PDB file of C-alpha atoms in Angstrom:
ATOM      1  CA  MET O 288     164.519 128.786  78.977  1.00  0.00           C
ATOM      2  CA  THR O 289     168.200 129.978  81.250  1.00  0.00           C
ATOM      3  CA  THR O 290     167.392 128.223  85.278  1.00  0.00           C
ATOM      4  CA  LYS O 291     170.660 129.695  87.527  1.00  0.00           C
ATOM      5  CA  PHE O 292     171.770 126.455  89.198  1.00  0.00           C
ATOM      6  CA  LEU O 293     174.070 126.565  91.976  1.00  0.00           C
ATOM      7  CA  ILE O 294     176.830 123.127  90.991  1.00  0.00           C
ATOM      8  CA  ALA O 295     180.037 123.933  93.236  1.00  0.00           C
ATOM      9  CA  ASN O 296     182.535 126.104  95.269  1.00  0.00           C
ATOM     10  CA  LEU O 297     185.095 127.649  94.448  1.00  0.00           C
ATOM     11  CA  SER O 298     187.491 125.765  96.745  1.00  0.00           C
ATOM     12  CA  ASP O 299     186.000 122.399  95.083  1.00  0.00           C
ATOM     13  CA  ILE O 300     187.843 123.485  92.393  1.00  0.00           C
ATOM     14  CA  ASP O 301     191.920 123.394  92.097  1.00  0.00           C
ATOM     15  CA  VAL O 302     193.297 125.994  90.055  1.00  0.00           C
ATOM     16  CA  LYS O 303     193.607 125.293  86.595  1.00  0.00           C
ATOM     17  CA  SER O 304     191.674 121.955  87.051  1.00  0.00           C
ATOM     18  CA  SER O 305     188.308 120.882  86.000  1.00  0.00           C
ATOM     19  CA  ARG O 306     184.914 118.716  87.474  1.00  0.00           C
ATOM     20  CA  LYS O 307     182.618 117.405  85.548  1.00  0.00           C
ATOM     21  CA  LEU O 308     178.788 117.466  85.688  1.00  0.00           C
ATOM     22  CA  LYS O 309     175.363 116.931  84.367  1.00  0.00           C
ATOM     23  CA  ILE O 310     173.607 119.005  84.202  1.00  0.00           C
ATOM     24  CA  GLU O 311     169.810 118.384  82.897  1.00  0.00           C
ATOM     25  CA  ASP O 312     170.676 116.090  79.832  1.00  0.00           C
ATOM     26  CA  LYS O 313     173.718 118.044  79.551  1.00  0.00           C
ATOM     27  CA  GLU O 314     177.602 117.488  80.746  1.00  0.00           C
ATOM     28  CA  ILE O 315     179.170 120.070  81.522  1.00  0.00           C
ATOM     29  CA  ALA O 316     182.953 121.035  82.174  1.00  0.00           C
ATOM     30  CA  LEU O 317     183.474 123.818  84.420  1.00  0.00           C
ATOM     31  CA  PHE O 318     186.782 125.274  84.861  1.00  0.00           C
ATOM     32  CA  ARG O 319     188.498 127.429  86.902  1.00  0.00           C
ATOM     33  CA  LEU O 320     191.998 129.733  84.668  1.00  0.00           C
ATOM     34  CA  SER O 321     194.785 130.399  86.725  1.00  0.00           C
ATOM     35  CA  ASP O 322     193.205 134.632  87.458  1.00  0.00           C
ATOM     36  CA  ASN O 323     190.291 132.032  89.376  1.00  0.00           C
ATOM     37  CA  SER O 324     187.415 132.993  86.837  1.00  0.00           C
ATOM     38  CA  ILE O 325     185.501 130.020  85.876  1.00  0.00           C
ATOM     39  CA  LEU O 326     184.146 129.066  83.119  1.00  0.00           C
ATOM     40  CA  ALA O 327     181.648 126.040  81.403  1.00  0.00           C
ATOM     41  CA  VAL O 328     181.351 124.377  77.739  1.00  0.00           C
ATOM     42  CA  ASP O 329     180.145 120.764  76.843  1.00  0.00           C
ATOM     43  CA  ASN O 330     182.358 118.376  77.942  1.00  0.00           C
ATOM     44  CA  LYS O 331     183.344 117.221  74.008  1.00  0.00           C
ATOM     45  CA  CYS O 332     185.202 117.995  71.967  1.00  0.00           C
ATOM     46  CA  PRO O 333     183.336 118.757  67.994  1.00  0.00           C
ATOM     47  CA  HIS O 334     186.232 116.944  66.597  1.00  0.00           C
ATOM     48  CA  LYS O 335     185.890 112.854  68.446  1.00  0.00           C
ATOM     49  CA  GLY O 336     183.658 113.310  71.965  1.00  0.00           C
ATOM     50  CA  GLY O 337     187.352 113.883  74.340  1.00  0.00           C
ATOM     51  CA  GLN O 338     185.530 114.293  77.260  1.00  0.00           C
ATOM     52  CA  LEU O 339     186.919 118.451  77.595  1.00  0.00           C
ATOM     53  CA  SER O 340     187.020 118.289  81.279  1.00  0.00           C
ATOM     54  CA  GLU O 341     190.515 115.333  81.073  1.00  0.00           C
ATOM     55  CA  GLY O 342     192.267 117.906  79.384  1.00  0.00           C
ATOM     56  CA  MET O 343     194.306 120.760  80.304  1.00  0.00           C
ATOM     57  CA  VAL O 344     193.760 124.087  80.451  1.00  0.00           C
ATOM     58  CA  CYS O 345     196.078 126.483  79.026  1.00  0.00           C
ATOM     59  CA  GLY O 346     195.037 129.878  79.823  1.00  0.00           C
ATOM     60  CA  THR O 347     191.935 130.738  78.682  1.00  0.00           C
ATOM     61  CA  ALA O 348     192.041 127.050  76.532  1.00  0.00           C
ATOM     62  CA  VAL O 349     191.585 123.504  76.993  1.00  0.00           C
ATOM     63  CA  HIS O 350     193.859 120.903  75.376  1.00  0.00           C
ATOM     64  CA  CYS O 351     191.625 117.212  74.395  1.00  0.00           C
ATOM     65  CA  PRO O 352     193.458 113.995  75.755  1.00  0.00           C
ATOM     66  CA  LEU O 353     191.849 112.984  72.630  1.00  0.00           C
ATOM     67  CA  HIS O 354     193.916 114.039  69.391  1.00  0.00           C
ATOM     68  CA  ASP O 355     195.479 118.363  71.376  1.00  0.00           C
ATOM     69  CA  TRP O 356     193.036 120.536  69.487  1.00  0.00           C
ATOM     70  CA  LYS O 357     192.947 123.192  71.304  1.00  0.00           C
ATOM     71  CA  ILE O 358     189.290 124.802  72.420  1.00  0.00           C
ATOM     72  CA  ASP O 359     188.819 128.783  73.902  1.00  0.00           C
ATOM     73  CA  LEU O 360     187.210 128.331  77.287  1.00  0.00           C
ATOM     74  CA  HIS O 361     184.916 131.486  75.792  1.00  0.00           C
ATOM     75  CA  SER O 362     183.495 130.940  73.010  1.00  0.00           C
ATOM     76  CA  GLY O 363     183.507 127.537  71.816  1.00  0.00           C
ATOM     77  CA  ARG O 364     185.488 128.036  69.069  1.00  0.00           C
ATOM     78  CA  ALA O 365     188.351 125.061  68.503  1.00  0.00           C
ATOM     79  CA  HIS O 366     192.378 126.359  67.354  1.00  0.00           C
ATOM     80  CA  GLU O 367     193.272 127.106  64.021  1.00  0.00           C
ATOM     81  CA  PRO O 368     193.821 125.245  62.472  1.00  0.00           C
ATOM     82  CA  ASP O 369     191.217 123.013  63.300  1.00  0.00           C
ATOM     83  CA  ASP O 370     187.386 123.515  62.814  1.00  0.00           C
ATOM     84  CA  GLY O 371     184.949 123.133  65.030  1.00  0.00           C
ATOM     85  CA  CYS O 372     182.831 124.936  67.913  1.00  0.00           C
ATOM     86  CA  ILE O 373     181.051 123.738  71.515  1.00  0.00           C
ATOM     87  CA  THR O 374     178.409 125.345  73.864  1.00  0.00           C
ATOM     88  CA  THR O 375     179.650 127.898  76.401  1.00  0.00           C
ATOM     89  CA  TYR O 376     177.475 128.361  80.181  1.00  0.00           C
ATOM     90  CA  LYS O 377     177.699 131.854  81.436  1.00  0.00           C
ATOM     91  CA  THR O 378     178.789 130.495  85.394  1.00  0.00           C
ATOM     92  CA  GLU O 379     178.628 133.556  87.931  1.00  0.00           C
ATOM     93  CA  VAL O 380     180.677 133.468  91.610  1.00  0.00           C
ATOM     94  CA  ASP O 381     179.257 134.664  95.030  1.00  0.00           C
ATOM     95  CA  HIS O 382     182.606 135.243  96.038  1.00  0.00           C
ATOM     96  CA  GLU O 383     181.338 135.802  99.217  1.00  0.00           C
ATOM     97  CA  SER O 384     180.647 132.633  99.665  1.00  0.00           C
ATOM     98  CA  GLY O 385     181.936 131.040  96.885  1.00  0.00           C
ATOM     99  CA  SER O 386     178.990 129.942  94.879  1.00  0.00           C
ATOM    100  CA  ILE O 387     179.730 128.854  91.809  1.00  0.00           C
ATOM    101  CA  TYR O 388     176.100 129.395  89.615  1.00  0.00           C
ATOM    102  CA  VAL O 389     176.508 127.751  85.436  1.00  0.00           C
ATOM    103  CA  TYR O 390     172.718 129.526  83.497  1.00  0.00           C
ATOM    104  CA  ALA O 391     172.273 126.155  81.204  1.00  0.00           C
TER     105      ALA O 391
END
């Protein structure tokens, strides 16, 4: 069952930045892209478990800080030639209040 969690406010996250959060037993990386969209994925690279919340965001991908794997933040898939995938989470932003929700 998927539950909607209020987890942050848009003003809490700088553009092209991230936050790490824990929802139940899941560690999730939350990213604010240059277009102000918010995306959420598992906080572990499929390669060696690097903390994606510590990686650099470039466009709609994050570069793993351990071995520079590029992970697409929409699909959770690693860019070729690497192979792997992580879980993505639906997000919602209330633009009037700035509230950010994650469905996990």
